[in-house]
PDB file of N, CA, C and O and ligand atoms in Angstrom:
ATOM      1  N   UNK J 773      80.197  21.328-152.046  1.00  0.00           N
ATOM      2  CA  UNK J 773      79.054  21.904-151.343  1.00  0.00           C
ATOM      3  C   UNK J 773      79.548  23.044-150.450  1.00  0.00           C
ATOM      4  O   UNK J 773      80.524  22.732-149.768  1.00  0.00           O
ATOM      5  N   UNK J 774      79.084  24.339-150.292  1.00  0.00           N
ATOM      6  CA  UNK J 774      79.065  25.193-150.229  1.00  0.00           C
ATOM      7  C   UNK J 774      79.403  24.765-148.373  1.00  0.00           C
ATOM      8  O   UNK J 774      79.039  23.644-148.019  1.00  0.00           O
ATOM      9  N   UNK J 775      79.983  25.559-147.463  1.00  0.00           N
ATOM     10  CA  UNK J 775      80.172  25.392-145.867  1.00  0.00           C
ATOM     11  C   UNK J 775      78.595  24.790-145.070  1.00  0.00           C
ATOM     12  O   UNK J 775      78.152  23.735-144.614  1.00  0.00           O
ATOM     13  N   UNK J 776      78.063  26.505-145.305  1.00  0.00           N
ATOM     14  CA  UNK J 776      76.825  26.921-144.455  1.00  0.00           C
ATOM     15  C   UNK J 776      76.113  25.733-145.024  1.00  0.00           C
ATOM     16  O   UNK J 776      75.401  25.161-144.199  1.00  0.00           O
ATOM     17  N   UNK J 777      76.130  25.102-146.505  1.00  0.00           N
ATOM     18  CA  UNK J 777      74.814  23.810-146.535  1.00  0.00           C
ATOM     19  C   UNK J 777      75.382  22.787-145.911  1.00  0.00           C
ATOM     20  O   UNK J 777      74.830  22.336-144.907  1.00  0.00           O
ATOM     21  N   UNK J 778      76.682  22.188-146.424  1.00  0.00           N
ATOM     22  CA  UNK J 778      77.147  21.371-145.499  1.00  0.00           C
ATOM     23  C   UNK J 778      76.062  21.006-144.301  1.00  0.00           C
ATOM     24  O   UNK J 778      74.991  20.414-144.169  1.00  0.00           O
ATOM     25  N   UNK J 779      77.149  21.831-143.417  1.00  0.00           N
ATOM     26  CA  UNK J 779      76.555  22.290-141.782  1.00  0.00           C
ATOM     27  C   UNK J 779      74.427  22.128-141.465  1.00  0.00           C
ATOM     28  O   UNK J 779      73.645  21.640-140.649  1.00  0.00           O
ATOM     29  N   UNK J 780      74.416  22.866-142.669  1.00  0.00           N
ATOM     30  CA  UNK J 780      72.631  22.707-142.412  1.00  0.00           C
ATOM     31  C   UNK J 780      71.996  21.213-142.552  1.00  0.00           C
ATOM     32  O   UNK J 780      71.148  20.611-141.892  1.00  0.00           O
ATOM     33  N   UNK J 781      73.107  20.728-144.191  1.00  0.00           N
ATOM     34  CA  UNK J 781      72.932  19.439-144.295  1.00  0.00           C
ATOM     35  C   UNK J 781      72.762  18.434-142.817  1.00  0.00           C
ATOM     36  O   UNK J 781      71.749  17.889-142.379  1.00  0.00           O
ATOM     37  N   UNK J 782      73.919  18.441-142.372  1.00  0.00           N
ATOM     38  CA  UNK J 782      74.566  17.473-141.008  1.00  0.00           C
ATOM     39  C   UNK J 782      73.641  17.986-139.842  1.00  0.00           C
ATOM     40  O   UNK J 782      73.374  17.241-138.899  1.00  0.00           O
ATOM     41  N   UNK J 783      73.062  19.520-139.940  1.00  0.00           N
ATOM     42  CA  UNK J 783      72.399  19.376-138.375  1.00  0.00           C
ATOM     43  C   UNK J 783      70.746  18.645-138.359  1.00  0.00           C
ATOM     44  O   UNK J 783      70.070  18.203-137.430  1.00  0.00           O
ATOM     45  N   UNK J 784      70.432  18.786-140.176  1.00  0.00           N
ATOM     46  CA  UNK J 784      69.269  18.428-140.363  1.00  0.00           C
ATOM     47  C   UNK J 784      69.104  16.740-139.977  1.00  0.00           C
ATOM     48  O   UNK J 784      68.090  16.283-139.448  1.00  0.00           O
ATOM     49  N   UNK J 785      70.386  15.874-140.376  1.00  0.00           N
ATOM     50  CA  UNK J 785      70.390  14.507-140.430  1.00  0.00           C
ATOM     51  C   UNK J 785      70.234  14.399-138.781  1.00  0.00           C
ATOM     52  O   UNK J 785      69.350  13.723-138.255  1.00  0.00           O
ATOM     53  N   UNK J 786      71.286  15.215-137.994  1.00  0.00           N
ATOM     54  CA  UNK J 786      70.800  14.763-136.485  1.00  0.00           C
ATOM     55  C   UNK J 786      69.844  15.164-135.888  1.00  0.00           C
ATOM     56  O   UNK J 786      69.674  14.986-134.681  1.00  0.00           O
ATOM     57  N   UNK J 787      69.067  15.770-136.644  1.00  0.00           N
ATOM     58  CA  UNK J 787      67.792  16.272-135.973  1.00  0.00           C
ATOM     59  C   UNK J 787      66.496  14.974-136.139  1.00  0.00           C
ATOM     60  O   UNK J 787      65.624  14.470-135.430  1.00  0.00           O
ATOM     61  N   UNK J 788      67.174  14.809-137.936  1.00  0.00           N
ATOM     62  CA  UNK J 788      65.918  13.902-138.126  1.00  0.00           C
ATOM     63  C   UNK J 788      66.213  11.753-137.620  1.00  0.00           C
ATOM     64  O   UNK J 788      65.583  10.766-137.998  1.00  0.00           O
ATOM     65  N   UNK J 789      67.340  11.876-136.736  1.00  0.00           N
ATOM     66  CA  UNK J 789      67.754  10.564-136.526  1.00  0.00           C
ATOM     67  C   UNK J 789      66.865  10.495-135.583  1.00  0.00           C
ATOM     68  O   UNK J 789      66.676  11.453-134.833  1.00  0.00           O
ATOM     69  N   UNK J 790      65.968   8.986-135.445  1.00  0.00           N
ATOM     70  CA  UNK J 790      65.393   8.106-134.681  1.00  0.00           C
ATOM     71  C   UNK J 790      65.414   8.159-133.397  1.00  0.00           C
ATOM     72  O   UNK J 790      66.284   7.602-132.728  1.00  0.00           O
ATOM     73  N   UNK J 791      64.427   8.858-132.897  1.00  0.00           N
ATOM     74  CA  UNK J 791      64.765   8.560-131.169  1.00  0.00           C
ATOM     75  C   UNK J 791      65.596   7.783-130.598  1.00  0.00           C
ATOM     76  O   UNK J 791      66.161   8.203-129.588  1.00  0.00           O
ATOM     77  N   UNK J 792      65.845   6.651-131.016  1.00  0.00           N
ATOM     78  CA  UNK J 792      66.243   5.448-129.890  1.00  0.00           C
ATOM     79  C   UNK J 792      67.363   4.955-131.075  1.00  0.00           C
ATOM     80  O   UNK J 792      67.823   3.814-131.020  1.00  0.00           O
ATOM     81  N   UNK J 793      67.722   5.794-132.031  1.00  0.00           N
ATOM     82  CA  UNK J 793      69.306   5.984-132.688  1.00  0.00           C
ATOM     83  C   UNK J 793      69.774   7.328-131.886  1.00  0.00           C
ATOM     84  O   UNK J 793      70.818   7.776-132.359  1.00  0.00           O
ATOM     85  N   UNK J 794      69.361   7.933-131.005  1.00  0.00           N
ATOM     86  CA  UNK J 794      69.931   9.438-131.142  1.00  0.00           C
ATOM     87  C   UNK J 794      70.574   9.306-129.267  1.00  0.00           C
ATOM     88  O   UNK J 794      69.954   8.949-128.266  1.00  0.00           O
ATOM     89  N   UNK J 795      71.790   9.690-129.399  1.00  0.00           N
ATOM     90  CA  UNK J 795      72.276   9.908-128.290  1.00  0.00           C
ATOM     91  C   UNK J 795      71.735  10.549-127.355  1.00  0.00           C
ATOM     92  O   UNK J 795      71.417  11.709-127.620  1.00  0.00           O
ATOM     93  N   UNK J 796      71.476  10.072-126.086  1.00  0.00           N
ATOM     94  CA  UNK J 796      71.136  11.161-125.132  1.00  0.00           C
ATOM     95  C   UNK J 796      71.272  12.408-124.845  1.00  0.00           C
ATOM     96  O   UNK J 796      72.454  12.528-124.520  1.00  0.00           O
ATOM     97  N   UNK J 797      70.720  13.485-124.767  1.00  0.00           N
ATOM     98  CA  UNK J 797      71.579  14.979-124.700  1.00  0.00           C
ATOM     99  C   UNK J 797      72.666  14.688-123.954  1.00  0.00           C
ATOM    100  O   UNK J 797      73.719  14.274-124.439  1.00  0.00           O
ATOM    101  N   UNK J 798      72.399  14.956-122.338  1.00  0.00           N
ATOM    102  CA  UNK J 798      73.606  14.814-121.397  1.00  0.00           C
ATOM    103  C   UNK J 798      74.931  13.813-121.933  1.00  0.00           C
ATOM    104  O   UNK J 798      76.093  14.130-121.679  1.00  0.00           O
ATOM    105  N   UNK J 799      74.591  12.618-122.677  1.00  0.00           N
ATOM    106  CA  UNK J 799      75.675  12.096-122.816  1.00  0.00           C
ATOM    107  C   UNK J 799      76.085  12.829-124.534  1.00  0.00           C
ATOM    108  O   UNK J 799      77.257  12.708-124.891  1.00  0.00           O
ATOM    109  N   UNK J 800      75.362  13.355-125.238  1.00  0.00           N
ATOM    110  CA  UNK J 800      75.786  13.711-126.501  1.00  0.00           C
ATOM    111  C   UNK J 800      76.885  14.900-126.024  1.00  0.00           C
ATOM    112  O   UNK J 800      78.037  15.114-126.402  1.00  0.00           O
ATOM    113  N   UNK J 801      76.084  15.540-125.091  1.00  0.00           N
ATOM    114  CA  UNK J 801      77.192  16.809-124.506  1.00  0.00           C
ATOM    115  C   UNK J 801      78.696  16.522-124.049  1.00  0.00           C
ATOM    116  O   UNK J 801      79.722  17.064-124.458  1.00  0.00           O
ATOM    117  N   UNK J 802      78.554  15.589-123.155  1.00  0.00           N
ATOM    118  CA  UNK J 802      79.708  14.852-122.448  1.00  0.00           C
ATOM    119  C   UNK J 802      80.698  14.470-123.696  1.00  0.00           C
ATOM    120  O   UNK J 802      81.837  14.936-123.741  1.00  0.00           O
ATOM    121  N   UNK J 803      80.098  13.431-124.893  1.00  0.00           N
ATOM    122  CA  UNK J 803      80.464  13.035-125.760  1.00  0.00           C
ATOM    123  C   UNK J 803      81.468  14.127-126.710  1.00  0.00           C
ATOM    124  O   UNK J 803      82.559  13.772-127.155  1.00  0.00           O
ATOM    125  N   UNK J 804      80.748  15.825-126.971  1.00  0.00           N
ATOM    126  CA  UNK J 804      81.842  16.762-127.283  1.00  0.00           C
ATOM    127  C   UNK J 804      82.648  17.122-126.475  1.00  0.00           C
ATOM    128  O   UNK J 804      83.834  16.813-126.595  1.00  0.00           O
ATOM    129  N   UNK J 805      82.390  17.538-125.904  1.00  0.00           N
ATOM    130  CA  UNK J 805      83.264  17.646-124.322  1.00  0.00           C
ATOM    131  C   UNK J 805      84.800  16.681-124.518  1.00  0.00           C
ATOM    132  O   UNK J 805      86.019  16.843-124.485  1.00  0.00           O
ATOM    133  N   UNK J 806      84.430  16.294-124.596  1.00  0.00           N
ATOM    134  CA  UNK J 806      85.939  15.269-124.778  1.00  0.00           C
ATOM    135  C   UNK J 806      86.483  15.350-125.964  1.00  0.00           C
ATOM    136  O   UNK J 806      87.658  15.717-125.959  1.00  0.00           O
ATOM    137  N   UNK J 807      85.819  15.037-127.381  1.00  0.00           N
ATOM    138  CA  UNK J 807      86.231  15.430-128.354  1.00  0.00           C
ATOM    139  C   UNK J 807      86.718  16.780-128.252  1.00  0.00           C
ATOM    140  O   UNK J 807      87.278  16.929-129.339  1.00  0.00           O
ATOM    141  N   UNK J 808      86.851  17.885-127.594  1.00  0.00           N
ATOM    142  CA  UNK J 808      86.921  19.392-127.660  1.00  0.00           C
ATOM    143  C   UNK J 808      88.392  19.126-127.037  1.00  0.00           C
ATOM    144  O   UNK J 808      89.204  19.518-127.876  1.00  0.00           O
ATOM    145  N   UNK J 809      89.007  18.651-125.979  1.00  0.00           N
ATOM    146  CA  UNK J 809      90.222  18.009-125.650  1.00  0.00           C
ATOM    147  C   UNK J 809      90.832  17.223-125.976  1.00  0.00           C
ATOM    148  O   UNK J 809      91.853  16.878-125.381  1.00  0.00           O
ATOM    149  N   UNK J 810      90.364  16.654-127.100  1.00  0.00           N
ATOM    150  CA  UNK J 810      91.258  15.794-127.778  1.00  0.00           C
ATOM    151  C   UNK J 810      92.209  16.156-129.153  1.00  0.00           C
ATOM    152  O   UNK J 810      91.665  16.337-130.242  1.00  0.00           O
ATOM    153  N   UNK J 811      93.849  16.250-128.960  1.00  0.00           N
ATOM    154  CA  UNK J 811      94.502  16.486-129.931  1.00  0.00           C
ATOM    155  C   UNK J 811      94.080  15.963-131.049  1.00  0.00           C
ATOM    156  O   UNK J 811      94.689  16.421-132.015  1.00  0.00           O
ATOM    157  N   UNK J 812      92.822  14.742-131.462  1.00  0.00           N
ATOM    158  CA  UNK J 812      93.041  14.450-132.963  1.00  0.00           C
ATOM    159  C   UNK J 812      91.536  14.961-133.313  1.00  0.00           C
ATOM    160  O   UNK J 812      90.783  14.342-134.065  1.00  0.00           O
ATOM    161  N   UNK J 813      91.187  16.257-132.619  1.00  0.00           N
ATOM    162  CA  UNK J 813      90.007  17.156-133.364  1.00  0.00           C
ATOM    163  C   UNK J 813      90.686  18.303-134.228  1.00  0.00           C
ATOM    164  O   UNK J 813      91.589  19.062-133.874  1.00  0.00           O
ATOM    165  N   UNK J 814      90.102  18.248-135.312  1.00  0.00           N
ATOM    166  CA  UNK J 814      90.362  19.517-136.483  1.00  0.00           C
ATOM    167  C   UNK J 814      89.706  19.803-137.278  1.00  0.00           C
ATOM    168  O   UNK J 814      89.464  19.105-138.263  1.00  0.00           O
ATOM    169  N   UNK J 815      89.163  21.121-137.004  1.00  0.00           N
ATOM    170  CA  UNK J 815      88.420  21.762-137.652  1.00  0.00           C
ATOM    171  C   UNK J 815      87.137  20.927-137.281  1.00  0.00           C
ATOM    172  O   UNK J 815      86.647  20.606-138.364  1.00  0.00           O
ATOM    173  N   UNK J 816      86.341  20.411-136.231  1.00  0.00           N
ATOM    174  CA  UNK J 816      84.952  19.255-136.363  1.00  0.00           C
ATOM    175  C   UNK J 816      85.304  17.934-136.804  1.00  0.00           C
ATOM    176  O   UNK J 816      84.606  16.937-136.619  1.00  0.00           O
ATOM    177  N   UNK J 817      86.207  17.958-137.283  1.00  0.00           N
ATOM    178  CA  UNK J 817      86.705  16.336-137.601  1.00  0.00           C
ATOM    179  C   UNK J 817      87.337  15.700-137.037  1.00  0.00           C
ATOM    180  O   UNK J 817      88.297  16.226-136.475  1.00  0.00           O
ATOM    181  N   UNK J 818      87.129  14.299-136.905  1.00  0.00           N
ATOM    182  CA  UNK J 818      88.239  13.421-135.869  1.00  0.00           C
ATOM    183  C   UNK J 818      89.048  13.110-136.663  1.00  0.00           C
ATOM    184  O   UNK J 818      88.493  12.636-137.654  1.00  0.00           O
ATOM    185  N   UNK J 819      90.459  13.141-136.772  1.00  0.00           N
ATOM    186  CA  UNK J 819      91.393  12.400-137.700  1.00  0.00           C
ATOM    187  C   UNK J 819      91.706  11.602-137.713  1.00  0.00           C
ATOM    188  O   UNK J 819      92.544  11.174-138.506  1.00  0.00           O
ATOM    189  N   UNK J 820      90.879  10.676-136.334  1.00  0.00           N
ATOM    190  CA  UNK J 820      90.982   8.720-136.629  1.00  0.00           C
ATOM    191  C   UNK J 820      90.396   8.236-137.615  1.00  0.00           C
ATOM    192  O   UNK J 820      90.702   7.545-138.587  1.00  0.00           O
ATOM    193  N   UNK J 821      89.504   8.709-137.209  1.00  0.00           N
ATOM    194  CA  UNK J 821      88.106   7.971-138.332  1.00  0.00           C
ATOM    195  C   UNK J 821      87.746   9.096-139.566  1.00  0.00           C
ATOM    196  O   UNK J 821      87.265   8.730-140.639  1.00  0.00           O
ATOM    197  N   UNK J 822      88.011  10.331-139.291  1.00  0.00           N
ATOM    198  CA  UNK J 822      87.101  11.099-140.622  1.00  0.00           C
ATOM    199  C   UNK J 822      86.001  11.157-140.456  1.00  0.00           C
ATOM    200  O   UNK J 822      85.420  11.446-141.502  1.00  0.00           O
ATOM    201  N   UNK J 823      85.229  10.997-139.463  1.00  0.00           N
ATOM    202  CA  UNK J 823      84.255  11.867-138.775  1.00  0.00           C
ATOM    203  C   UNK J 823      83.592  13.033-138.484  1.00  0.00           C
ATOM    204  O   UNK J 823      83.802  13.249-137.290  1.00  0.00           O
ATOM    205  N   UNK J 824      82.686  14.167-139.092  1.00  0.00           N
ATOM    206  CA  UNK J 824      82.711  15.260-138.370  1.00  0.00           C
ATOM    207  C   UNK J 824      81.703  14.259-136.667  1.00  0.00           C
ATOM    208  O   UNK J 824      80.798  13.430-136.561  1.00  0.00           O
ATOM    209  N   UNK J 825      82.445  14.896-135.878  1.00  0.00           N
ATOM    210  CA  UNK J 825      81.992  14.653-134.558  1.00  0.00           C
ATOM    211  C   UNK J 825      80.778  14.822-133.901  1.00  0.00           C
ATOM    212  O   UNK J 825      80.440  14.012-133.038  1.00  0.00           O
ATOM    213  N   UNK J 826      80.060  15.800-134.207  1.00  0.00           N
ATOM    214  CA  UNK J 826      79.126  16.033-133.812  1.00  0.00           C
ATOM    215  C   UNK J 826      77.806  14.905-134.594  1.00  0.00           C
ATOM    216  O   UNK J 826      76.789  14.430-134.088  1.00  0.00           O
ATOM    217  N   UNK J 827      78.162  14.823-135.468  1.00  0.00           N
ATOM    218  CA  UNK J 827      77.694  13.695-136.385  1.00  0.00           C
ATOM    219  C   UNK J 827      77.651  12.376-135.387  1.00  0.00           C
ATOM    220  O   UNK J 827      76.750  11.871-134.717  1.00  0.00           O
ATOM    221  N   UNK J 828      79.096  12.040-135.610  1.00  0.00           N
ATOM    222  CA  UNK J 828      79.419  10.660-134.695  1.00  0.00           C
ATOM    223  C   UNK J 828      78.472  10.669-133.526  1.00  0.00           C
ATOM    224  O   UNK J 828      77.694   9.721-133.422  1.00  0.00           O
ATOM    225  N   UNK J 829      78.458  11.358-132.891  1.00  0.00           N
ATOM    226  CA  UNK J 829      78.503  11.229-131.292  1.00  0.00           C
ATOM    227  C   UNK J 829      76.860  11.134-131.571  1.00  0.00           C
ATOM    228  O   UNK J 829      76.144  10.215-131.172  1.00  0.00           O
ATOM    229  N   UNK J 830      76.396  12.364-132.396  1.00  0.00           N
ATOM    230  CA  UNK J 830      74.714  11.341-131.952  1.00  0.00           C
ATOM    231  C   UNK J 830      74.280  11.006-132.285  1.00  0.00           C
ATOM    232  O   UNK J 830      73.060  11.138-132.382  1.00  0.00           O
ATOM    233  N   UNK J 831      75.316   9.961-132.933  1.00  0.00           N
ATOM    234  CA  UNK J 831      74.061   8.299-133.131  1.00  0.00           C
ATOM    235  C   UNK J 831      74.751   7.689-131.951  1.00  0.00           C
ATOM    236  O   UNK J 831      75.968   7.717-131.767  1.00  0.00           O
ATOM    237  N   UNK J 832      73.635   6.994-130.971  1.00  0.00           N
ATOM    238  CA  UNK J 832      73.744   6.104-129.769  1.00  0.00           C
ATOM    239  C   UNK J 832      74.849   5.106-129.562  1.00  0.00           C
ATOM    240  O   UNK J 832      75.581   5.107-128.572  1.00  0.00           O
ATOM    241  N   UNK J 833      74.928   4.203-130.618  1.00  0.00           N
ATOM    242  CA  UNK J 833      76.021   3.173-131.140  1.00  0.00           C
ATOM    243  C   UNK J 833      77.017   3.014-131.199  1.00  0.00           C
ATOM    244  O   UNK J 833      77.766   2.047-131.062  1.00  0.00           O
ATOM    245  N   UNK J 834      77.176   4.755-131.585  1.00  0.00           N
ATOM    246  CA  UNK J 834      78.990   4.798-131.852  1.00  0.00           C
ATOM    247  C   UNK J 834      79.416   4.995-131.006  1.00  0.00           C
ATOM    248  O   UNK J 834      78.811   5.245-129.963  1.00  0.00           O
ATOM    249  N   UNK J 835      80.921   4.941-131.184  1.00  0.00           N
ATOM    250  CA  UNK J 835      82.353   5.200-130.210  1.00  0.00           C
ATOM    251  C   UNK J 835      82.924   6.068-130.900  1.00  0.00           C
ATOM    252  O   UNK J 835      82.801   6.429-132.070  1.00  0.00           O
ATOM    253  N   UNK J 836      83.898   6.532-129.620  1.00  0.00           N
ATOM    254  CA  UNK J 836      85.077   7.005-130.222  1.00  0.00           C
ATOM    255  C   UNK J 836      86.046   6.107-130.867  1.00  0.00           C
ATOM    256  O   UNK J 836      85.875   4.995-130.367  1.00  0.00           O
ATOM    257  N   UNK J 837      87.057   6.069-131.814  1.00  0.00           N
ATOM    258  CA  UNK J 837      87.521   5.153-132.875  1.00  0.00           C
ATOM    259  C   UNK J 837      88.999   4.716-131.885  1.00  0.00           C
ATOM    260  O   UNK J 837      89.903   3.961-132.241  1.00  0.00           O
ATOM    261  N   UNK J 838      88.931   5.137-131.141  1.00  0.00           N
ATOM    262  CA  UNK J 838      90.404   5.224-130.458  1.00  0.00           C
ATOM    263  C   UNK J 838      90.362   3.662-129.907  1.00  0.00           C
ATOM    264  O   UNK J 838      89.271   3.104-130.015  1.00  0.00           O
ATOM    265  N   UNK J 839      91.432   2.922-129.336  1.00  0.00           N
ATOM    266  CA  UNK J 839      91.477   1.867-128.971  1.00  0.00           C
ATOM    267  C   UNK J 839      91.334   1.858-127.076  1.00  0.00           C
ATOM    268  O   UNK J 839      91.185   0.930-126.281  1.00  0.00           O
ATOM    269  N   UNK J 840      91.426   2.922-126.945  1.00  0.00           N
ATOM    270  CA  UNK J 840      91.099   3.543-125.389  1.00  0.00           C
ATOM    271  C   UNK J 840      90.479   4.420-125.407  1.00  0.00           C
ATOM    272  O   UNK J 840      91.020   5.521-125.306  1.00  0.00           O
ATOM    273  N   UNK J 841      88.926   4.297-125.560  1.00  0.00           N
ATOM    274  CA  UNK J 841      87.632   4.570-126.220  1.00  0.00           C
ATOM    275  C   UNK J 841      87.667   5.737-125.733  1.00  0.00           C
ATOM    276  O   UNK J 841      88.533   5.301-124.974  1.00  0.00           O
ATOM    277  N   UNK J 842      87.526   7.264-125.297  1.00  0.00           N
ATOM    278  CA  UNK J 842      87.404   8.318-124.233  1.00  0.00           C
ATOM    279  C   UNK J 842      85.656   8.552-124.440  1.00  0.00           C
ATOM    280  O   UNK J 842      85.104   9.166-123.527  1.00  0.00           O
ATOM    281  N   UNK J 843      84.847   8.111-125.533  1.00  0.00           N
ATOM    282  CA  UNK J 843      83.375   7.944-124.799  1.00  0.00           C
ATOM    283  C   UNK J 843      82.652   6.909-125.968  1.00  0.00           C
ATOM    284  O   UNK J 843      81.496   6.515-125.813  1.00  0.00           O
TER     285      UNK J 843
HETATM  286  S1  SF4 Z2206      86.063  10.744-131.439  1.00  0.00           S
HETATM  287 FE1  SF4 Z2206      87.688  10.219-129.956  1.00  0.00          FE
HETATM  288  S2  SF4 Z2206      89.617  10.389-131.101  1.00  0.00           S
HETATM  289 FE2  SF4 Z2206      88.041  11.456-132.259  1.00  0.00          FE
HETATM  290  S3  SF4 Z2206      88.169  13.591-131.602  1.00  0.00           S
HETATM  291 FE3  SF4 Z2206      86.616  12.612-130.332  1.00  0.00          FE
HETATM  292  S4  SF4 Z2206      87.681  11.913-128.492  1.00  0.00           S
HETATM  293 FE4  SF4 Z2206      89.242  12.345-130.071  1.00  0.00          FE
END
């Protein structure tokens, strides 16, 4: 799949996730924020889990995969 659909793909899914699945803004923000300082981000991906991040972070539920959670 082509980058740009990708990307359109993934912003469409967090757009269309469930209110009360969907991370809070302020904490979805906070939530990159940290991922953005963290050595195991590349390229949007976490290299614990195989994650693109922005993904992860807003659904409500998840964590970070780390065993010393940073959100
Ligand atoms: S989810 Fe956790 S381990 Fe992965 S990039 Fe974000 S802060 Fe780092």
């Amino acid at each position: 799949m082509p980058e740009k659909e990708f990307y359109e793909n993934m912003y469409l899914y967090i757009r269309n996730l469930p209110e009360d699945e969907k991370t809070e803004r302020t904490e979805y923000e906070n939530r990159l924020a940290k991922c953005r300082q963290c050595s195991s981000l590349l390229n949007g991906m976490c290299r614990e889990c195989g994650c693109f991040v922005e993904m992860r972070a807003a659904v409500r539920v998840r964590h970070c995969p780390l065993s010393r959670k940073r959100w």
